[in-house]
Amino acid sequence: MTIPKGPTIRLNDLDLKFSGEIKRLAGTDFHACLQCRSCSSGCPFSDYMDYMPNGVMRLVQLGLKREALACKTIWVCVGCHTCSIQCPMAIDIPGVMDVLREKALAENVRIPEPDILNFHREVLNSVERYGRTHKLEIMMRYKLKKFDLLSDLDVGVRMLAKRKLDLTPSRVQRVGDVKKLFQE
């Protein structure tokens, strides 16, 4: 039996400070990760990721900064917290993904998913406006920017029929408090 070879990890590729910095910024101890893959088995978007969520945790644990910041997974993650709910160590995996995205932007790392940054911006704009997401508006604004309103129309209609999309946004009672967060 031959053991498949993974990518070669060179010791001079490791950034020994990276792991500690991400831990501090994310406010969660991903070093507690058991590599049980519960997070990955529950992720609804894992089919679109180059590394499973547990794999990204391992990249960060090892200090493989370049690989962690350049991976597609941090951009595909939508922060639904399905992974964190299933994690026996209660690691805030979406929090780590958020910090990795911020670091990738700050360090001008090429974003491997086309247009995904625009999608993330629309989600944040919706949260700023309503205190929560309004999925229909997010998708409409995103599609308008791409000049691509009709490509997923059939999916949108099915989602509306199943009441998965609200026509009007709901708001949190104190949306002004949420707006203050965006100003800080």
Coordinates of N, CA and C in Angstrom, one line a residue:
M1 N 0.8 -1.2 0.0 CA 0.0 0.0 0.0 C 0.9 1.2 0.0
T2 N 0.6 2.2 -0.9 CA 1.4 3.4 -0.9 C 0.6 4.5 -0.3
I3 N 1.2 5.3 0.5 CA 0.6 6.4 1.2 C 0.7 7.6 0.2
P4 N -0.5 8.3 0.0 CA -0.5 9.4 -0.9 C 0.3 10.6 -0.3
K5 N 1.0 11.2 -1.2 CA 1.9 12.4 -0.8 C 1.1 13.6 -0.8
G6 N 1.2 14.4 0.2 CA 0.6 15.8 0.2 C 1.6 16.8 -0.2
P7 N 1.3 18.0 -0.1 CA 2.3 19.1 -0.4 C 3.4 19.0 0.6
T8 N 4.6 19.3 0.1 CA 5.8 19.4 1.0 C 5.7 20.7 1.8
I9 N 5.9 20.5 3.1 CA 5.9 21.6 4.0 C 7.4 21.8 4.4
R10 N 7.9 23.0 4.1 CA 9.2 23.4 4.5 C 9.2 24.2 5.7
L11 N 10.1 24.0 6.6 CA 10.1 24.7 7.9 C 10.3 26.2 7.7
N12 N 11.0 26.6 6.7 CA 11.2 28.1 6.4 C 9.9 28.7 5.9
D13 N 8.9 27.9 5.5 CA 7.6 28.4 5.1 C 6.7 28.7 6.2
L14 N 7.0 28.3 7.4 CA 6.2 28.5 8.6 C 6.3 29.9 9.2
D15 N 5.3 30.5 9.5 CA 5.3 31.8 10.2 C 4.8 31.5 11.6
L16 N 5.8 31.5 12.5 CA 5.5 31.1 13.9 C 4.7 32.1 14.7
K17 N 4.6 33.3 14.2 CA 3.8 34.3 14.9 C 2.3 34.3 14.4
F18 N 2.1 33.8 13.2 CA 0.8 33.9 12.5 C -0.3 33.2 13.4
S19 N 0.0 32.0 13.9 CA -1.0 31.3 14.6 C -1.5 32.1 15.9
G20 N -0.5 32.6 16.6 CA -0.9 33.4 17.8 C -1.6 34.7 17.4
E21 N -1.3 35.3 16.3 CA -2.0 36.5 15.9 C -3.4 36.3 15.6
I22 N -3.7 35.2 14.8 CA -5.0 34.8 14.4 C -5.8 34.4 15.7
K23 N -5.2 33.7 16.6 CA -5.9 33.3 17.8 C -6.3 34.6 18.6
R24 N -5.5 35.5 18.7 CA -5.8 36.8 19.4 C -6.9 37.6 18.7
L25 N -6.8 37.7 17.4 CA -7.8 38.5 16.7 C -9.1 37.8 16.6
A26 N -9.2 36.5 16.5 CA -10.4 35.7 16.4 C -11.1 35.5 17.8
G27 N -10.2 35.6 18.8 CA -10.8 35.4 20.1 C -11.2 33.9 20.4
T28 N -10.6 33.0 19.7 CA -11.0 31.6 19.9 C -9.8 30.7 19.9
D29 N -9.7 29.6 20.6 CA -8.6 28.8 20.6 C -8.7 27.6 19.7
F30 N -8.3 27.8 18.4 CA -8.4 26.8 17.4 C -7.3 25.7 17.6
H31 N -6.4 25.9 18.6 CA -5.4 24.9 18.9 C -6.1 23.7 19.6
A32 N -7.3 23.9 20.1 CA -8.0 22.9 20.7 C -8.6 21.9 19.7
C33 N -8.5 22.2 18.4 CA -9.1 21.4 17.3 C -8.6 20.0 17.4
L34 N -9.5 19.0 17.5 CA -9.1 17.6 17.5 C -8.9 17.0 16.2
Q35 N -9.2 17.7 15.1 CA -9.2 17.2 13.7 C -10.2 16.1 13.6
C36 N -11.3 16.2 14.3 CA -12.4 15.1 14.2 C -13.2 15.2 12.9
R37 N -13.1 16.4 12.3 CA -13.9 16.7 11.0 C -15.4 16.8 11.2
S38 N -15.8 17.0 12.4 CA -17.3 17.3 12.6 C -17.7 18.5 11.9
C39 N -16.8 19.6 11.9 CA -17.1 20.8 11.2 C -17.2 20.6 9.7
S40 N -16.3 19.9 9.2 CA -16.3 19.7 7.7 C -17.5 18.8 7.3
S41 N -17.9 17.8 8.1 CA -19.0 16.9 7.6 C -20.3 17.7 7.7
G42 N -20.4 18.7 8.5 CA -21.7 19.4 8.6 C -21.7 20.7 7.7
C43 N -20.6 21.1 7.1 CA -20.6 22.3 6.3 C -21.4 22.2 5.0
P44 N -22.4 23.0 4.8 CA -23.2 22.9 3.6 C -22.5 23.4 2.3
F45 N -21.3 24.0 2.5 CA -20.6 24.5 1.3 C -19.3 23.8 1.1
S46 N -19.1 22.7 1.8 CA -17.8 22.0 1.7 C -17.4 21.5 0.3
D47 N -18.5 21.3 -0.5 CA -18.2 20.8 -1.9 C -17.5 21.9 -2.7
Y48 N -17.5 23.1 -2.3 CA -17.0 24.2 -3.0 C -15.6 24.7 -2.5
M49 N -15.2 24.0 -1.4 CA -13.9 24.5 -0.7 C -12.7 23.7 -1.2
D50 N -11.6 24.3 -1.2 CA -10.3 23.6 -1.5 C -9.8 22.9 -0.3
Y51 N -10.0 23.5 0.9 CA -9.6 22.8 2.1 C -10.9 22.8 3.0
M52 N -11.1 21.7 3.6 CA -12.3 21.6 4.6 C -12.0 22.5 5.7
P53 N -13.0 22.9 6.5 CA -12.8 23.8 7.6 C -11.7 23.3 8.6
N54 N -11.7 22.0 8.9 CA -10.7 21.5 9.8 C -9.3 21.6 9.2
G55 N -9.2 21.6 7.8 CA -7.9 21.8 7.1 C -7.4 23.2 7.3
V56 N -8.3 24.1 7.2 CA -7.9 25.5 7.4 C -7.4 25.7 8.8
M57 N -8.1 25.1 9.8 CA -7.6 25.2 11.2 C -6.2 24.6 11.3
R58 N -6.0 23.5 10.6 CA -4.6 22.9 10.7 C -3.6 23.9 10.0
L59 N -3.9 24.5 8.9 CA -3.0 25.4 8.2 C -2.6 26.5 9.2
V60 N -3.6 27.1 9.9 CA -3.3 28.2 10.8 C -2.5 27.7 12.0
Q61 N -2.9 26.5 12.5 CA -2.1 25.9 13.7 C -0.7 25.8 13.3
L62 N -0.4 25.3 12.1 CA 1.0 25.1 11.7 C 1.8 26.4 11.3
G63 N 1.0 27.5 11.2 CA 1.7 28.7 10.8 C 1.9 28.8 9.3
L64 N 1.1 28.1 8.5 CA 1.2 28.1 7.0 C 0.3 29.3 6.5
K65 N 0.9 30.5 6.8 CA 0.2 31.7 6.5 C -0.2 31.9 5.0
R66 N 0.7 31.7 4.1 CA 0.5 31.9 2.7 C -0.6 31.0 2.2
E67 N -0.6 29.7 2.6 CA -1.7 28.8 2.2 C -3.0 29.1 2.8
A68 N -3.0 29.5 4.1 CA -4.3 29.9 4.7 C -4.9 31.1 4.1
L69 N -4.1 32.1 3.8 CA -4.7 33.4 3.3 C -5.1 33.3 1.8
A70 N -4.5 32.4 1.1 CA -4.7 32.2 -0.3 C -5.8 31.2 -0.7
C71 N -6.3 30.5 0.3 CA -7.2 29.4 0.0 C -8.6 29.9 -0.3
K72 N -9.3 29.2 -1.1 CA -10.7 29.5 -1.5 C -11.7 29.4 -0.3
T73 N -11.4 28.5 0.6 CA -12.3 28.2 1.7 C -12.7 29.4 2.5
I74 N -11.8 30.3 2.8 CA -12.1 31.4 3.6 C -13.1 32.3 3.0
W75 N -13.2 32.3 1.6 CA -14.1 33.1 0.9 C -15.4 32.4 0.7
V76 N -15.4 31.1 0.6 CA -16.7 30.4 0.4 C -17.5 30.3 1.7
C77 N -16.8 30.3 2.8 CA -17.5 30.2 4.1 C -18.5 31.4 4.2
V78 N -19.7 31.1 4.6 CA -20.7 32.1 4.7 C -21.0 32.5 6.2
G79 N -20.3 31.9 7.1 CA -20.5 32.2 8.5 C -21.8 31.7 9.1
C80 N -22.3 30.6 8.6 CA -23.6 30.1 9.1 C -23.5 29.4 10.5
H81 N -22.3 29.1 10.9 CA -22.0 28.5 12.2 C -22.4 27.1 12.4
T82 N -22.8 26.4 11.2 CA -23.1 25.0 11.3 C -21.8 24.2 11.8
C83 N -20.7 24.6 11.4 CA -19.4 24.0 11.8 C -19.2 24.2 13.3
S84 N -19.4 25.4 13.8 CA -19.2 25.6 15.3 C -20.2 24.9 16.1
I85 N -21.4 24.8 15.7 CA -22.4 24.0 16.4 C -22.0 22.6 16.6
Q86 N -21.4 22.0 15.5 CA -21.0 20.6 15.6 C -19.7 20.4 16.2
C87 N -18.9 21.4 16.4 CA -17.5 21.3 17.0 C -17.6 20.9 18.4
P88 N -17.0 19.7 18.8 CA -17.0 19.3 20.2 C -16.2 20.2 21.1
M89 N -15.3 21.1 20.5 CA -14.5 22.0 21.3 C -15.0 23.4 21.2
A90 N -16.2 23.6 20.6 CA -16.8 24.9 20.5 C -15.9 26.0 19.9
I91 N -15.2 25.7 18.9 CA -14.3 26.6 18.3 C -15.1 27.5 17.3
D92 N -14.9 28.8 17.4 CA -15.6 29.7 16.5 C -14.9 29.8 15.2
I93 N -15.2 28.8 14.4 CA -14.6 28.6 13.1 C -14.9 29.8 12.1
P94 N -16.2 30.2 12.0 CA -16.4 31.4 11.2 C -15.7 32.6 11.7
G95 N -15.5 32.8 13.0 CA -14.7 33.9 13.5 C -13.2 33.8 12.9
V96 N -12.7 32.6 12.9 CA -11.3 32.5 12.3 C -11.3 32.8 10.8
M97 N -12.4 32.3 10.1 CA -12.5 32.6 8.7 C -12.6 34.1 8.4
D98 N -13.3 34.8 9.3 CA -13.5 36.3 9.2 C -12.1 37.0 9.3
V99 N -11.4 36.6 10.3 CA -10.0 37.2 10.5 C -9.1 36.9 9.4
L100 N -9.2 35.7 8.8 CA -8.3 35.3 7.7 C -8.7 36.1 6.5
R101 N -10.0 36.4 6.2 CA -10.3 37.2 5.1 C -9.8 38.6 5.3
E102 N -9.9 39.2 6.5 CA -9.4 40.5 6.8 C -7.9 40.6 6.5
K103 N -7.2 39.6 7.0 CA -5.7 39.5 6.8 C -5.4 39.4 5.3
A104 N -6.1 38.6 4.6 CA -5.9 38.4 3.2 C -6.1 39.8 2.4
L105 N -7.1 40.5 2.8 CA -7.3 41.8 2.2 C -6.3 42.8 2.5
A106 N -5.9 42.8 3.8 CA -4.9 43.8 4.3 C -3.5 43.5 3.6
E107 N -3.2 42.2 3.3 CA -2.0 41.9 2.7 C -2.0 41.7 1.2
N108 N -3.2 42.2 0.6 CA -3.3 42.1 -0.8 C -3.1 40.8 -1.5
V109 N -3.6 39.7 -0.8 CA -3.6 38.4 -1.3 C -4.7 38.3 -2.4
R110 N -4.3 37.6 -3.5 CA -5.3 37.5 -4.6 C -6.5 36.6 -4.1
I111 N -7.7 37.1 -4.3 CA -8.9 36.4 -3.9 C -9.2 35.4 -5.0
P112 N -9.2 34.1 -4.6 CA -9.4 33.0 -5.7 C -10.8 32.8 -6.2
E113 N -11.8 33.4 -5.5 CA -13.2 33.2 -6.0 C -13.6 34.5 -6.7
P114 N -13.9 34.5 -8.0 CA -14.3 35.7 -8.7 C -15.6 36.2 -8.1
D115 N -15.6 37.5 -7.9 CA -16.8 38.3 -7.4 C -17.2 38.0 -6.0
I116 N -16.6 37.1 -5.2 CA -17.0 36.8 -3.9 C -16.9 37.9 -2.9
L117 N -15.9 38.8 -3.1 CA -15.8 39.9 -2.3 C -17.0 40.9 -2.4
N118 N -17.5 41.0 -3.6 CA -18.7 41.9 -3.8 C -19.9 41.3 -3.1
F119 N -20.0 39.9 -3.1 CA -21.1 39.3 -2.4 C -21.0 39.6 -0.9
H120 N -19.8 39.4 -0.3 CA -19.6 39.7 1.1 C -19.9 41.1 1.4
R121 N -19.5 42.0 0.6 CA -19.9 43.4 0.8 C -21.4 43.7 0.8
E122 N -22.1 43.0 0.0 CA -23.6 43.2 -0.1 C -24.2 42.6 1.2
V123 N -23.6 41.5 1.7 CA -24.1 40.9 3.0 C -23.9 42.0 4.1
L124 N -22.7 42.5 4.2 CA -22.5 43.5 5.2 C -23.3 44.8 5.1
N125 N -23.6 45.2 3.8 CA -24.4 46.4 3.6 C -25.8 46.1 4.1
S126 N -26.3 44.9 3.9 CA -27.6 44.5 4.4 C -27.7 44.5 5.9
V127 N -26.7 44.0 6.6 CA -26.6 44.0 8.0 C -26.6 45.4 8.6
E128 N -25.8 46.3 7.9 CA -25.8 47.7 8.3 C -27.1 48.4 8.2
R129 N -27.8 48.1 7.1 CA -29.1 48.7 6.9 C -30.2 48.2 7.8
Y130 N -30.3 46.9 8.0 CA -31.4 46.3 8.7 C -31.1 45.7 10.1
G131 N -29.8 45.5 10.3 CA -29.4 44.8 11.5 C -29.4 43.3 11.3
R132 N -29.7 42.8 10.2 CA -29.7 41.4 9.8 C -29.7 41.4 8.3
T133 N -29.6 40.2 7.7 CA -29.6 40.0 6.3 C -30.9 40.0 5.6
H134 N -31.1 40.6 4.5 CA -32.3 40.5 3.7 C -31.8 39.8 2.4
K135 N -32.0 38.5 2.3 CA -31.3 37.7 1.3 C -31.8 38.1 -0.1
L136 N -33.0 38.4 -0.3 CA -33.5 38.8 -1.7 C -32.8 40.0 -2.1
E137 N -32.7 41.0 -1.3 CA -32.0 42.3 -1.7 C -30.5 42.0 -1.9
I138 N -29.9 41.2 -1.1 CA -28.5 40.9 -1.3 C -28.2 40.3 -2.6
M139 N -29.0 39.3 -3.0 CA -28.9 38.7 -4.3 C -29.2 39.7 -5.5
M140 N -30.2 40.5 -5.3 CA -30.6 41.4 -6.4 C -29.5 42.4 -6.6
R141 N -28.9 43.0 -5.5 CA -27.9 44.0 -5.6 C -26.6 43.4 -6.2
Y142 N -26.3 42.2 -5.8 CA -25.1 41.4 -6.3 C -25.3 41.2 -7.8
K143 N -26.4 40.7 -8.2 CA -26.7 40.4 -9.6 C -26.7 41.6 -10.4
L144 N -27.2 42.7 -9.9 CA -27.2 44.0 -10.7 C -25.8 44.4 -10.9
K145 N -24.9 44.3 -10.0 CA -23.5 44.7 -10.2 C -22.8 43.9 -11.2
K146 N -23.2 42.6 -11.3 CA -22.7 41.7 -12.3 C -23.4 41.8 -13.7
F147 N -24.5 42.6 -13.7 CA -25.3 42.7 -14.9 C -25.8 41.3 -15.3
D148 N -26.2 40.5 -14.3 CA -26.6 39.1 -14.5 C -27.9 38.8 -13.7
L149 N -28.9 39.5 -13.9 CA -30.2 39.3 -13.2 C -30.9 38.0 -13.5
L150 N -30.8 37.5 -14.7 CA -31.7 36.4 -15.1 C -31.1 35.0 -14.9
S151 N -29.8 34.9 -14.7 CA -29.2 33.6 -14.7 C -29.7 32.6 -13.7
D152 N -30.1 33.1 -12.5 CA -30.6 32.2 -11.4 C -32.1 32.5 -11.1
L153 N -32.8 33.1 -12.1 CA -34.1 33.5 -11.8 C -35.0 32.3 -11.4
D154 N -34.8 31.1 -12.0 CA -35.6 30.0 -11.7 C -35.4 29.5 -10.3
V155 N -34.2 29.6 -9.8 CA -33.9 29.2 -8.4 C -34.5 30.2 -7.5
G156 N -34.4 31.5 -7.8 CA -35.1 32.6 -7.0 C -36.6 32.4 -6.9
V157 N -37.2 32.0 -8.0 CA -38.7 31.8 -7.9 C -39.0 30.6 -7.1
R158 N -38.2 29.6 -7.2 CA -38.5 28.4 -6.3 C -38.3 28.7 -4.9
M159 N -37.3 29.5 -4.6 CA -37.0 29.9 -3.2 C -38.2 30.8 -2.6
L160 N -38.7 31.7 -3.5 CA -39.8 32.5 -3.1 C -41.0 31.6 -2.8
A161 N -41.3 30.7 -3.7 CA -42.4 29.8 -3.6 C -42.4 29.0 -2.3
K162 N -41.2 28.6 -1.9 CA -41.0 27.8 -0.7 C -40.9 28.7 0.6
R163 N -41.0 30.0 0.4 CA -40.9 31.0 1.5 C -39.5 31.0 2.1
K164 N -38.5 30.8 1.3 CA -37.1 30.9 1.7 C -36.6 32.3 1.6
L165 N -37.3 33.1 0.9 CA -36.9 34.5 0.7 C -38.0 35.4 1.1
D166 N -37.8 36.4 1.8 CA -38.8 37.4 2.2 C -38.7 38.6 1.2
L167 N -39.9 39.0 0.8 CA -40.0 40.1 -0.2 C -39.5 41.4 0.5
T168 N -39.9 41.6 1.8 CA -39.5 42.8 2.5 C -38.5 42.5 3.6
P169 N -37.6 43.4 3.9 CA -36.6 43.1 4.9 C -37.3 43.2 6.3
S170 N -36.8 42.4 7.2 CA -37.1 42.5 8.6 C -36.0 43.3 9.3
R171 N -36.3 44.0 10.3 CA -35.2 44.9 11.0 C -35.2 44.5 12.4
V172 N -34.0 44.7 13.0 CA -33.8 44.6 14.4 C -34.4 45.9 15.0
Q173 N -34.9 45.8 16.3 CA -35.5 47.0 16.9 C -34.5 48.2 17.0
R174 N -33.3 47.9 17.3 CA -32.3 49.0 17.5 C -31.3 49.0 16.4
V175 N -31.7 49.2 15.2 CA -30.8 49.2 14.0 C -29.7 50.2 14.1
G176 N -30.0 51.3 14.9 CA -29.0 52.4 15.1 C -27.8 51.9 15.8
D177 N -28.0 50.9 16.7 CA -26.8 50.3 17.5 C -26.0 49.5 16.5
V178 N -26.6 48.9 15.5 CA -25.8 48.1 14.6 C -25.0 49.0 13.7
K179 N -25.7 50.1 13.3 CA -25.0 51.1 12.4 C -23.8 51.7 13.1
K180 N -23.8 51.9 14.4 CA -22.7 52.4 15.2 C -21.5 51.5 15.1
L181 N -21.8 50.2 15.1 CA -20.7 49.2 15.0 C -20.0 49.4 13.6
F182 N -20.7 49.7 12.6 CA -20.0 49.9 11.3 C -19.2 51.2 11.2
Q183 N -19.6 52.2 12.0 CA -18.9 53.4 12.1 C -17.6 53.3 12.9
E184 N -17.6 52.4 13.8 CA -16.4 52.1 14.6 C -15.4 51.4 13.8

